[in-house]
Coordinates of C-alpha atoms in Angstrom, one line a residue:
M1 CA 0.1 -0.1 0.1
R2 CA 1.3 3.5 -0.7
S3 CA 0.2 4.7 2.7
D4 CA 2.7 2.4 4.1
M5 CA 5.4 5.1 3.6
V6 CA 3.6 6.9 6.4
K7 CA 2.6 4.1 8.6
K8 CA 5.0 1.2 8.6
G9 CA 8.2 0.3 10.0
M10 CA 10.3 1.9 13.2
A11 CA 11.3 4.9 11.3
R12 CA 7.6 5.8 11.1
A13 CA 6.8 5.7 14.7
P14 CA 6.6 9.5 15.0
H15 CA 4.2 9.5 12.1
R16 CA 2.1 6.7 13.8
S17 CA 2.1 8.7 16.9
L18 CA 0.5 11.6 14.9
F19 CA -2.1 9.4 13.5
K20 CA -3.0 8.4 16.9
A21 CA -3.4 11.9 18.0
L22 CA -6.2 11.7 15.2
G23 CA -7.8 8.9 17.1
F24 CA -6.5 6.0 14.9
I25 CA -6.2 2.5 16.0
E26 CA -3.6 -0.2 15.0
E27 CA -6.5 -1.8 12.9
E28 CA -7.0 1.3 11.0
L29 CA -3.3 1.8 10.3
D30 CA -3.3 -1.8 8.7
R31 CA -6.1 -0.9 6.1
P32 CA -5.9 1.3 2.9
L33 CA -6.3 5.0 3.5
I34 CA -8.9 6.5 1.2
G35 CA -8.7 10.3 0.9
I36 CA -12.2 11.9 0.7
V37 CA -11.6 15.3 -1.0
V38 CA -14.7 17.3 -0.3
A39 CA -15.5 20.9 -1.4
E40 CA -17.9 21.6 1.5
S41 CA -18.4 25.2 2.5
E42 CA -21.2 27.5 3.9
I43 CA -21.1 30.0 1.0
V44 CA -21.9 27.9 -2.1
P45 CA -25.4 26.2 -2.3
G46 CA -24.0 23.4 -4.4
H47 CA -21.7 22.6 -1.6
I48 CA -23.5 23.4 1.7
H49 CA -24.7 19.6 2.1
L50 CA -21.4 18.0 0.8
G51 CA -20.5 16.9 4.4
N52 CA -23.5 14.5 4.2
I53 CA -22.3 13.2 0.8
A54 CA -18.9 12.7 2.4
K55 CA -20.4 11.0 5.4
A56 CA -22.2 8.6 3.1
A57 CA -19.2 7.9 1.1
A58 CA -17.1 7.2 4.0
D59 CA -19.6 4.7 5.4
G60 CA -19.2 2.8 2.0
V61 CA -15.4 2.9 2.4
R62 CA -15.6 1.4 5.8
L63 CA -18.1 -1.0 4.7
A64 CA -15.8 -2.4 2.1
G65 CA -12.7 -2.6 4.5
G66 CA -10.9 0.9 4.1
V67 CA -10.2 3.8 6.2
P68 CA -12.0 7.2 5.0
V69 CA -9.9 10.3 5.7
R70 CA -11.6 13.5 4.9
F71 CA -9.9 16.8 3.7
P72 CA -11.3 20.1 2.1
A73 CA -11.0 21.9 -1.3
I74 CA -12.0 25.4 -2.1
G75 CA -14.7 26.5 -4.2
V76 CA -16.3 29.8 -5.7
C77 CA -20.0 30.1 -6.3
D78 CA -20.0 31.6 -9.7
G79 CA -23.5 32.9 -9.2
I80 CA -22.5 34.9 -6.0
A81 CA -19.3 36.1 -8.0
M82 CA -21.1 37.1 -11.1
G83 CA -21.0 40.6 -12.5
H84 CA -18.3 42.1 -10.2
E85 CA -14.5 41.7 -9.5
G86 CA -15.3 38.4 -7.8
M87 CA -15.8 36.7 -11.2
R88 CA -12.0 37.2 -12.0
Y89 CA -11.5 34.5 -9.1
S90 CA -13.5 31.8 -10.5
L91 CA -11.6 30.0 -13.3
V92 CA -8.3 30.8 -11.5
T93 CA -9.3 28.4 -8.8
R94 CA -9.4 25.5 -11.1
E95 CA -5.6 25.3 -11.0
L96 CA -5.5 26.0 -7.3
I97 CA -7.9 23.2 -6.5
A98 CA -5.7 20.9 -8.5
D99 CA -2.4 22.0 -6.9
S100 CA -3.6 21.9 -3.4
I101 CA -5.1 18.5 -3.8
E102 CA -1.7 17.4 -5.3
C103 CA 0.0 18.8 -2.2
M104 CA -2.4 17.1 0.3
V105 CA -2.2 13.8 -1.3
M106 CA 1.5 13.7 -2.1
A107 CA 2.3 14.7 1.5
H108 CA 0.2 12.3 3.3
G109 CA 0.4 9.1 1.4
F110 CA -3.2 8.2 0.4
D111 CA -3.8 5.0 -1.4
A112 CA -7.0 6.0 -3.4
L113 CA -9.1 9.0 -3.7
I114 CA -12.9 10.0 -3.6
F115 CA -13.5 13.4 -5.0
I116 CA -16.6 15.1 -4.0
P117 CA -17.2 18.3 -6.0
N118 CA -20.5 20.0 -7.3
C119 CA -19.9 23.5 -8.9
D120 CA -18.4 25.0 -11.7
K121 CA -14.5 25.1 -11.4
I122 CA -14.5 22.5 -8.8
V123 CA -15.3 19.5 -10.9
P124 CA -12.6 20.1 -13.5
G125 CA -10.1 21.1 -10.9
M126 CA -10.9 17.9 -9.2
L127 CA -10.7 15.9 -12.6
M128 CA -7.3 17.6 -13.3
A129 CA -6.0 16.6 -10.0
A130 CA -7.2 12.8 -10.4
A131 CA -5.7 12.9 -13.9
R132 CA -2.3 14.5 -12.6
L133 CA -1.9 12.0 -9.6
N134 CA -3.1 8.8 -11.3
L135 CA -4.2 7.4 -7.9
P136 CA -7.3 5.0 -8.0
S137 CA -10.0 7.7 -7.9
V138 CA -13.7 7.7 -8.0
F139 CA -16.1 10.8 -8.2
V140 CA -19.5 11.6 -6.7
S141 CA -21.0 15.0 -7.0
G142 CA -23.7 16.8 -4.5
G143 CA -26.3 16.8 -7.5
P144 CA -28.2 19.4 -9.0
M145 CA -30.6 22.0 -7.1
L146 CA -34.4 21.3 -7.7
A147 CA -36.0 24.0 -10.1
G148 CA -37.8 26.7 -8.4
R149 CA -41.5 27.4 -9.2
K150 CA -43.6 30.5 -9.5
N151 CA -47.2 30.5 -10.8
G152 CA -46.6 26.7 -11.9
K153 CA -43.5 27.8 -14.2
P154 CA -40.1 26.5 -13.5
L155 CA -37.4 29.0 -12.6
T156 CA -33.5 28.5 -12.5
L157 CA -30.9 31.2 -11.7
T158 CA -31.1 32.3 -15.4
S159 CA -34.4 33.3 -14.6
M160 CA -33.1 36.0 -12.0
F161 CA -30.4 37.2 -14.1
E162 CA -32.9 37.8 -17.0
A163 CA -35.5 39.5 -14.7
V164 CA -32.9 42.1 -13.7
G165 CA -32.9 43.0 -17.5
A166 CA -36.8 42.9 -17.5
V167 CA -37.0 45.3 -14.7
G168 CA -34.5 47.6 -16.4
A169 CA -36.5 47.5 -19.6
G170 CA -39.8 48.2 -17.7
K171 CA -41.2 44.8 -18.6
M172 CA -41.3 43.7 -14.9
S173 CA -41.6 45.5 -11.6
E174 CA -39.1 45.4 -8.7
A175 CA -42.1 43.5 -6.5
E176 CA -42.2 40.9 -8.9
L177 CA -38.4 40.4 -8.9
A178 CA -38.6 40.1 -5.2
E179 CA -41.0 37.5 -5.4
M180 CA -39.0 35.6 -7.9
E181 CA -35.9 36.1 -5.6
E182 CA -37.8 34.2 -3.0
A183 CA -38.7 31.2 -5.4
A184 CA -35.8 30.7 -7.9
C185 CA -33.3 28.6 -5.9
P186 CA -35.2 26.3 -3.4
G187 CA -32.4 24.6 -1.8
C188 CA -29.0 23.1 -1.9
G189 CA -27.4 21.6 -5.1
S190 CA -25.7 23.0 -8.3
C191 CA -27.9 25.4 -10.2
S192 CA -30.7 23.5 -11.8
G193 CA -30.2 24.0 -15.7
M194 CA -27.5 22.4 -18.1
F195 CA -25.1 24.8 -16.8
T196 CA -21.3 24.4 -16.3
A197 CA -21.4 22.4 -13.1
N198 CA -24.2 20.0 -14.1
S199 CA -22.5 19.7 -17.5
M200 CA -19.3 18.7 -16.0
N201 CA -20.9 16.2 -13.5
C202 CA -22.7 14.6 -16.5
V203 CA -19.6 14.7 -18.5
T204 CA -17.7 12.9 -15.6
E205 CA -20.0 9.9 -16.2
A206 CA -19.0 9.6 -19.9
L207 CA -15.4 9.8 -18.9
G208 CA -15.8 6.8 -16.7
L209 CA -14.9 8.2 -13.5
A210 CA -18.2 8.3 -11.7
L211 CA -21.2 5.8 -11.3
P212 CA -24.4 6.4 -13.3
G213 CA -26.7 8.9 -11.8
N214 CA -23.8 11.3 -10.8
G215 CA -24.7 14.0 -13.0
T216 CA -28.5 14.2 -12.7
I217 CA -29.8 12.7 -9.3
P218 CA -31.2 15.7 -7.2
A219 CA -29.2 16.8 -4.2
V220 CA -32.1 16.4 -1.8
M221 CA -32.9 12.8 -3.0
A222 CA -31.9 9.9 -0.6
E223 CA -30.8 8.3 -3.9
R224 CA -28.0 10.8 -3.9
I225 CA -26.8 9.3 -0.6
R226 CA -27.2 5.9 -1.8
L227 CA -24.9 6.7 -4.9
A228 CA -22.3 8.1 -2.3
K229 CA -22.1 4.9 -0.3
K230 CA -21.8 2.8 -3.5
T231 CA -18.9 5.2 -4.4
G232 CA -17.3 4.4 -1.4
I233 CA -17.4 0.7 -2.0
I234 CA -16.2 1.3 -5.4
A235 CA -13.3 3.2 -4.2
L236 CA -12.0 0.1 -2.5
D237 CA -12.6 -1.9 -5.7
V238 CA -10.6 0.3 -7.9
F239 CA -7.7 0.2 -5.3
N240 CA -7.9 -3.5 -5.0
K241 CA -7.7 -3.9 -8.8
D242 CA -5.3 -1.1 -9.4
I243 CA -7.5 0.8 -11.9
R244 CA -6.1 4.3 -12.3
P245 CA -7.2 7.3 -14.1
H246 CA -4.8 7.0 -17.0
A247 CA -6.4 3.7 -17.7
I248 CA -9.8 5.2 -18.1
L249 CA -9.1 8.7 -19.3
T250 CA -8.2 7.6 -22.8
E251 CA -8.8 9.4 -26.0
K252 CA -11.9 7.0 -26.2
A253 CA -13.1 8.4 -23.1
F254 CA -12.8 12.1 -24.1
M255 CA -14.5 11.2 -27.5
N256 CA -17.5 9.7 -25.5
A257 CA -17.4 12.8 -23.3
L258 CA -17.6 15.1 -26.3
A259 CA -20.6 13.2 -27.9
L260 CA -22.4 13.5 -24.6
D261 CA -21.6 17.1 -24.4
M262 CA -23.1 17.6 -27.9
A263 CA -26.2 15.6 -27.3
L264 CA -27.0 17.4 -24.1
G265 CA -26.0 20.8 -25.2
C266 CA -23.6 21.5 -22.3
S267 CA -21.8 24.6 -21.3
T268 CA -19.2 26.3 -23.4
N269 CA -16.9 26.0 -20.4
T270 CA -16.5 22.3 -21.4
A271 CA -14.5 23.7 -24.2
L272 CA -12.0 25.0 -21.7
H273 CA -12.1 22.2 -19.3
L274 CA -11.8 18.7 -21.5
P275 CA -8.5 20.1 -23.0
A276 CA -7.1 20.8 -19.6
I277 CA -8.0 17.5 -18.0
A278 CA -6.5 15.7 -21.2
H279 CA -3.4 18.0 -20.7
E280 CA -3.0 16.5 -17.1
A281 CA -3.6 13.0 -18.5
G282 CA -0.5 13.6 -20.5
F283 CA -1.9 13.8 -24.1
S284 CA -3.6 16.4 -26.4
L285 CA -6.9 16.2 -28.1
E286 CA -6.7 16.2 -31.7
A287 CA -3.0 17.0 -31.8
G288 CA -3.7 20.2 -29.8
S289 CA -6.4 21.6 -32.1
F290 CA -9.4 21.1 -29.8
P291 CA -11.7 23.4 -31.7
E292 CA -11.5 21.2 -34.9
L293 CA -12.2 18.3 -32.6
L294 CA -15.0 20.0 -31.4
N295 CA -16.6 20.6 -34.6
K296 CA -15.9 17.2 -35.9
V297 CA -17.7 15.6 -33.1
S298 CA -20.7 18.3 -33.3
A299 CA -21.1 17.5 -36.9
I300 CA -22.1 13.9 -36.4
T301 CA -23.8 13.9 -33.1
P302 CA -27.4 15.2 -32.9
N303 CA -28.5 17.6 -30.0
L304 CA -31.2 15.4 -28.0
C305 CA -31.8 17.8 -25.1
K306 CA -33.1 21.3 -24.7
L307 CA -32.5 21.9 -20.8
A308 CA -32.3 25.4 -19.6
P309 CA -31.1 27.8 -20.6
A310 CA -31.9 26.4 -24.4
G311 CA -35.3 25.3 -23.1
N312 CA -37.5 25.1 -19.8
D313 CA -36.5 21.6 -18.7
A314 CA -34.4 21.2 -15.7
I315 CA -31.7 18.6 -14.8
E316 CA -34.4 16.8 -12.5
D317 CA -36.4 16.2 -15.7
L318 CA -33.4 14.7 -17.4
H319 CA -33.0 12.4 -14.3
A320 CA -36.7 11.4 -14.5
A321 CA -36.2 10.5 -18.2
G322 CA -33.3 8.1 -17.6
G323 CA -30.5 10.4 -16.9
V324 CA -26.9 10.1 -18.5
S325 CA -27.1 6.6 -19.1
A326 CA -30.3 6.9 -21.3
V327 CA -28.7 9.7 -23.3
L328 CA -25.7 7.6 -23.9
A329 CA -28.0 4.6 -24.9
E330 CA -29.4 6.7 -27.6
L331 CA -25.9 7.7 -28.8
A332 CA -25.0 4.1 -28.9
K333 CA -28.0 3.1 -31.3
K334 CA -25.8 4.8 -34.0
Q335 CA -22.5 3.8 -32.4
L336 CA -21.7 7.6 -31.6
I337 CA -20.0 6.3 -28.5
D338 CA -17.6 3.5 -27.7
T339 CA -19.3 1.4 -24.9
S340 CA -16.0 -0.6 -24.4
A341 CA -14.5 2.3 -22.8
L342 CA -13.2 1.4 -19.2
T343 CA -15.0 2.8 -16.1
V344 CA -14.5 2.7 -12.5
Y345 CA -17.5 0.1 -12.4
G346 CA -16.7 -2.0 -15.6
S347 CA -17.3 -0.4 -18.9
L348 CA -19.6 2.2 -20.4
A349 CA -21.5 -0.6 -21.8
D350 CA -22.8 -1.5 -18.2
A351 CA -24.3 2.1 -17.9
V352 CA -26.2 1.7 -21.2
K353 CA -27.4 -1.9 -20.6
G354 CA -31.0 -1.6 -19.5
A355 CA -31.2 2.1 -19.7
I356 CA -34.5 3.3 -20.8
N357 CA -35.6 6.6 -22.3
R358 CA -38.7 7.4 -20.1
N359 CA -39.6 10.7 -21.5
P360 CA -39.2 11.3 -25.4
A361 CA -40.3 14.9 -24.8
I362 CA -37.4 15.6 -22.4
L363 CA -34.7 13.4 -24.1
R364 CA -35.4 13.1 -28.0
P365 CA -34.7 9.7 -29.5
I366 CA -31.6 9.6 -31.8
E367 CA -33.9 9.4 -34.7
T368 CA -35.8 12.7 -34.2
P369 CA -33.3 15.0 -32.5
Y370 CA -33.7 18.6 -31.9
S371 CA -31.1 19.1 -34.6
P372 CA -28.7 16.9 -36.5
T373 CA -25.5 18.4 -35.1
G374 CA -24.3 18.9 -31.4
G375 CA -24.9 21.8 -29.0
L376 CA -21.6 23.4 -29.3
A377 CA -19.8 25.0 -32.3
A378 CA -16.3 26.5 -32.8
L379 CA -16.0 29.4 -35.1
R380 CA -13.0 30.9 -36.9
G381 CA -12.2 34.0 -39.2
N382 CA -10.1 37.1 -39.2
L383 CA -11.7 37.9 -35.9
A384 CA -10.7 34.7 -34.1
P385 CA -8.0 33.2 -36.1
D386 CA -7.6 30.7 -33.1
A387 CA -11.2 30.2 -32.8
C388 CA -14.0 31.1 -30.4
V389 CA -17.0 29.0 -29.1
V390 CA -20.7 29.4 -29.1
K391 CA -23.6 27.2 -27.6
Q392 CA -25.4 26.8 -30.7
S393 CA -28.3 25.1 -29.3
A394 CA -29.2 28.1 -27.2
V395 CA -29.2 30.6 -30.2
A396 CA -32.5 31.5 -31.7
P397 CA -32.6 30.5 -35.5
A398 CA -32.6 34.2 -36.6
M399 CA -29.4 34.8 -35.1
L400 CA -27.4 31.9 -36.6
R401 CA -26.3 34.2 -39.5
F402 CA -26.0 37.9 -38.4
E403 CA -24.3 40.9 -39.3
G404 CA -24.2 44.0 -37.1
A405 CA -22.3 47.1 -36.0
A406 CA -19.8 46.6 -33.4
R407 CA -20.5 48.2 -29.9
V408 CA -16.9 48.0 -28.2
F409 CA -16.4 47.9 -24.4
D410 CA -13.1 47.1 -22.7
S411 CA -14.8 45.6 -19.8
E412 CA -18.0 43.6 -18.6
E413 CA -19.0 46.4 -16.5
A414 CA -19.0 49.1 -19.0
A415 CA -20.9 46.9 -21.4
F416 CA -23.6 46.0 -18.5
D417 CA -24.0 49.6 -17.8
A418 CA -24.6 50.5 -21.3
I419 CA -27.2 47.7 -21.7
M420 CA -29.1 48.7 -18.6
A421 CA -29.1 52.4 -19.6
G422 CA -30.7 51.2 -23.2
K423 CA -27.9 52.1 -25.4
I424 CA -28.0 48.7 -27.0
K425 CA -30.4 48.3 -29.8
A426 CA -31.4 45.7 -32.1
G427 CA -28.8 45.0 -34.8
D428 CA -25.8 45.7 -32.5
V429 CA -23.1 43.3 -32.0
V430 CA -21.8 44.0 -28.2
V431 CA -18.0 43.4 -27.9
I432 CA -16.6 42.9 -24.5
R433 CA -12.7 42.7 -24.7
Y434 CA -9.7 42.5 -22.3
E435 CA -11.5 40.0 -20.3
G436 CA -9.6 36.8 -21.3
P437 CA -7.3 34.6 -19.3
K438 CA -4.6 37.1 -19.2
G439 CA -6.5 40.3 -19.8
G440 CA -9.4 39.7 -17.2
P441 CA -7.3 38.4 -15.6
G442 CA -9.1 35.2 -15.1
M443 CA -11.4 35.1 -18.1
K444 CA -14.8 36.4 -16.3
E445 CA -18.2 34.8 -17.4
M446 CA -20.8 37.2 -18.9
L447 CA -23.9 36.0 -17.8
A448 CA -25.0 39.3 -16.4
P449 CA -25.0 41.2 -19.7
T450 CA -26.2 38.3 -21.7
A451 CA -29.1 37.7 -19.5
A452 CA -29.9 41.4 -19.1
L453 CA -30.1 41.3 -23.0
A454 CA -32.6 38.4 -22.7
G455 CA -34.6 40.1 -20.0
M456 CA -35.2 43.0 -22.6
G457 CA -36.1 40.8 -25.4
L458 CA -33.0 41.5 -27.2
D459 CA -31.4 37.9 -27.2
D460 CA -32.8 37.2 -30.5
K461 CA -31.7 40.6 -32.1
V462 CA -28.3 41.4 -30.5
A463 CA -25.1 39.4 -30.5
L464 CA -22.2 39.4 -27.9
I465 CA -18.8 38.3 -28.7
T466 CA -15.9 38.4 -26.1
D467 CA -12.5 37.1 -25.1
G468 CA -13.9 36.2 -21.9
R469 CA -16.5 33.3 -21.4
F470 CA -20.0 32.5 -20.6
S471 CA -22.0 30.8 -17.9
G472 CA -23.7 27.5 -19.0
A473 CA -26.9 29.8 -17.9
T474 CA -26.2 32.0 -21.1
K475 CA -28.4 31.8 -24.1
G476 CA -28.6 33.7 -27.4
A477 CA -25.7 34.5 -30.1
A478 CA -23.2 34.6 -27.2
I479 CA -19.7 33.9 -28.7
G480 CA -16.9 33.5 -26.2
H481 CA -13.2 32.2 -25.9
V482 CA -12.4 34.6 -28.9
S483 CA -8.5 33.8 -29.5
P484 CA -6.0 35.3 -29.5
E485 CA -7.4 37.5 -26.6
A486 CA -7.1 41.3 -26.8
A487 CA -4.3 41.4 -24.1
E488 CA -2.2 39.3 -26.5
G489 CA -3.1 41.6 -29.4
G490 CA -5.7 39.5 -30.9
P491 CA -7.8 41.1 -33.6
I492 CA -10.6 41.7 -31.1
A493 CA -8.2 44.4 -29.8
L494 CA -8.4 46.2 -33.1
L495 CA -12.0 46.5 -33.3
E496 CA -13.6 50.1 -33.4
E497 CA -17.2 51.3 -32.8
G498 CA -19.3 50.7 -35.8
D499 CA -17.0 47.9 -37.5
C500 CA -19.3 45.3 -39.4
I501 CA -19.0 41.9 -37.9
A502 CA -20.4 39.0 -39.8
I503 CA -21.4 35.8 -37.9
D504 CA -22.1 32.5 -39.6
I505 CA -22.5 29.8 -37.2
P506 CA -23.6 27.0 -39.8
A507 CA -20.5 27.9 -41.8
R508 CA -18.4 28.2 -38.4
S509 CA -17.1 31.6 -39.3
I510 CA -16.7 34.9 -37.7
N511 CA -15.3 38.0 -39.3
V512 CA -14.9 41.7 -39.2
K513 CA -15.6 43.2 -42.6
L514 CA -12.1 45.1 -42.7
S515 CA -9.3 44.5 -45.3
D516 CA -6.2 43.0 -44.2
A517 CA -4.4 46.2 -44.9
E518 CA -6.6 48.0 -42.5
L519 CA -6.1 45.4 -39.9
A520 CA -2.4 45.9 -40.4
R521 CA -2.6 49.5 -40.1
R522 CA -4.6 49.3 -36.7
R523 CA -2.2 46.6 -35.5
A524 CA 0.7 49.0 -36.0
E525 CA -0.9 51.6 -34.0
W526 CA -2.3 49.2 -31.2
K527 CA -1.0 49.6 -27.7
P528 CA -1.9 47.1 -24.8
L529 CA -3.9 48.5 -21.9
P530 CA -2.2 48.3 -18.5
P531 CA -2.8 45.2 -16.4
K532 CA -6.0 45.6 -14.6
V533 CA -4.3 43.7 -11.6
S534 CA -0.8 44.0 -10.7
H535 CA -0.2 42.1 -7.5
G536 CA -1.3 38.7 -5.8
Y537 CA -2.5 35.6 -7.4
L538 CA -4.1 37.1 -10.2
A539 CA -1.2 38.9 -11.4
R540 CA 0.9 35.4 -11.1
Y541 CA -2.2 33.6 -13.0
A542 CA -2.0 36.2 -15.8
K543 CA 1.7 35.5 -16.3
Q544 CA 1.3 31.7 -16.4
V545 CA -2.0 31.0 -18.2
T546 CA -2.3 30.2 -21.8
S547 CA -5.1 30.9 -24.5
A548 CA -8.6 29.8 -24.1
S549 CA -8.1 27.8 -27.3
T550 CA -5.8 25.4 -25.2
G551 CA -7.9 25.2 -22.3
A552 CA -6.3 28.1 -20.5
V553 CA -3.8 25.6 -18.9
F554 CA -0.7 26.9 -17.4
Q555 CA 2.6 27.3 -19.5

């Protein structure tokens, strides 16, 4: 056992004395130590209940003959951080989470690991840690929040952000907004649409590191506790069989994850996280050209779900329809996934076997999809030579091809203020730049401006492009990850007010209607903005982080 290096032999008597200070007995020191990494906190609704999940997982470990040892991971609530300087501190925690887990595991000699995340950057941060450490590992999330209800209609966090725009446009009163505030988020769990947290928790199933149900069983169900106990038992099984993440996180697994992503219409943030996880596993997807791989998979994978924000259905509805296993079963009908892929419980075929699509209105059969292509698309052109990403399943049909005049802002806050002041009109293309990984720094999500546009009824009349990124809760012609970013002198830095921008999502193109000579002239005159942050972790992050097109991994 790896843990013997901190437990066995005369030289380890001081170490054993410290274990005994923790209450360990000799019988426990003879058994495998299973680290339980849990992101519990009292500031994140998706994490407030994770202590219960960790206890259940620990019960499973003890049932199987192991010794559970719990330690914490940090986590930011993207919703609370949204729309102010706090959002700079969201994506950057992904690396902090992976690094801190590496430190704890390597220092203390764990034999295997159970990861308990739930929200946006915590899931990929933990997946990156699992890939980096390559110790037997299993995941169980905290599960999604139930949808809120008002007058019989479902509400999600998106509803709240859009309602702010509706109040600004005079379409809703502040009293109605206050009523929604009481109802939108009814309890613990990751926010209830196909936003980033739920996207990544579902993707973890397709990658093979979590048991079926991980992505969709609601947080408040006893079924979630039972899943955590089974995860604890499985952790001992993968330890005894020495099944490690590198055996599971193969190219086959990532292709399965991408296919699921396209079928579900997941968050554009998965285009950041999947390459980063693969990077930690020691390889590059599609020889490092992830946008091309994304389009290749999207071209052959139909979109089967319209969960919020693309539609009105919540994650609990997908769970009732059969969950991720039912989606995988639909994809398997046309050999769009490889069911021979190894998982922590056997193979992906074990998840697909017996899976039933219980509600074709929620999960479309593969024969009658919402669209023949997947939920995400990568675009290229003279505005984004290294690509950008859009959640095409959440774009109104009229906006799939669009031309408009650029309204240029050098920060999210400036753009949001202009939107709320009624300065953005139908036909505009809002450009938010200097919000990329380096320029932000931290690549802020732009849910506040996109939701404000939606609340004003402009999401099918106005496009928004940015070198920042979007929450999975964003809908509309919202195009993010524009690369190279403005801070690195990308073409988005050269745009001027009124430039004509042409977007063609079906053709996978995005261009500004300027000649090469004019772009060259502007480039010669361009001067970068001074750094927005010059000290602390964000300043160090800006120096180390790479482009969004490569997953914003560190150099």
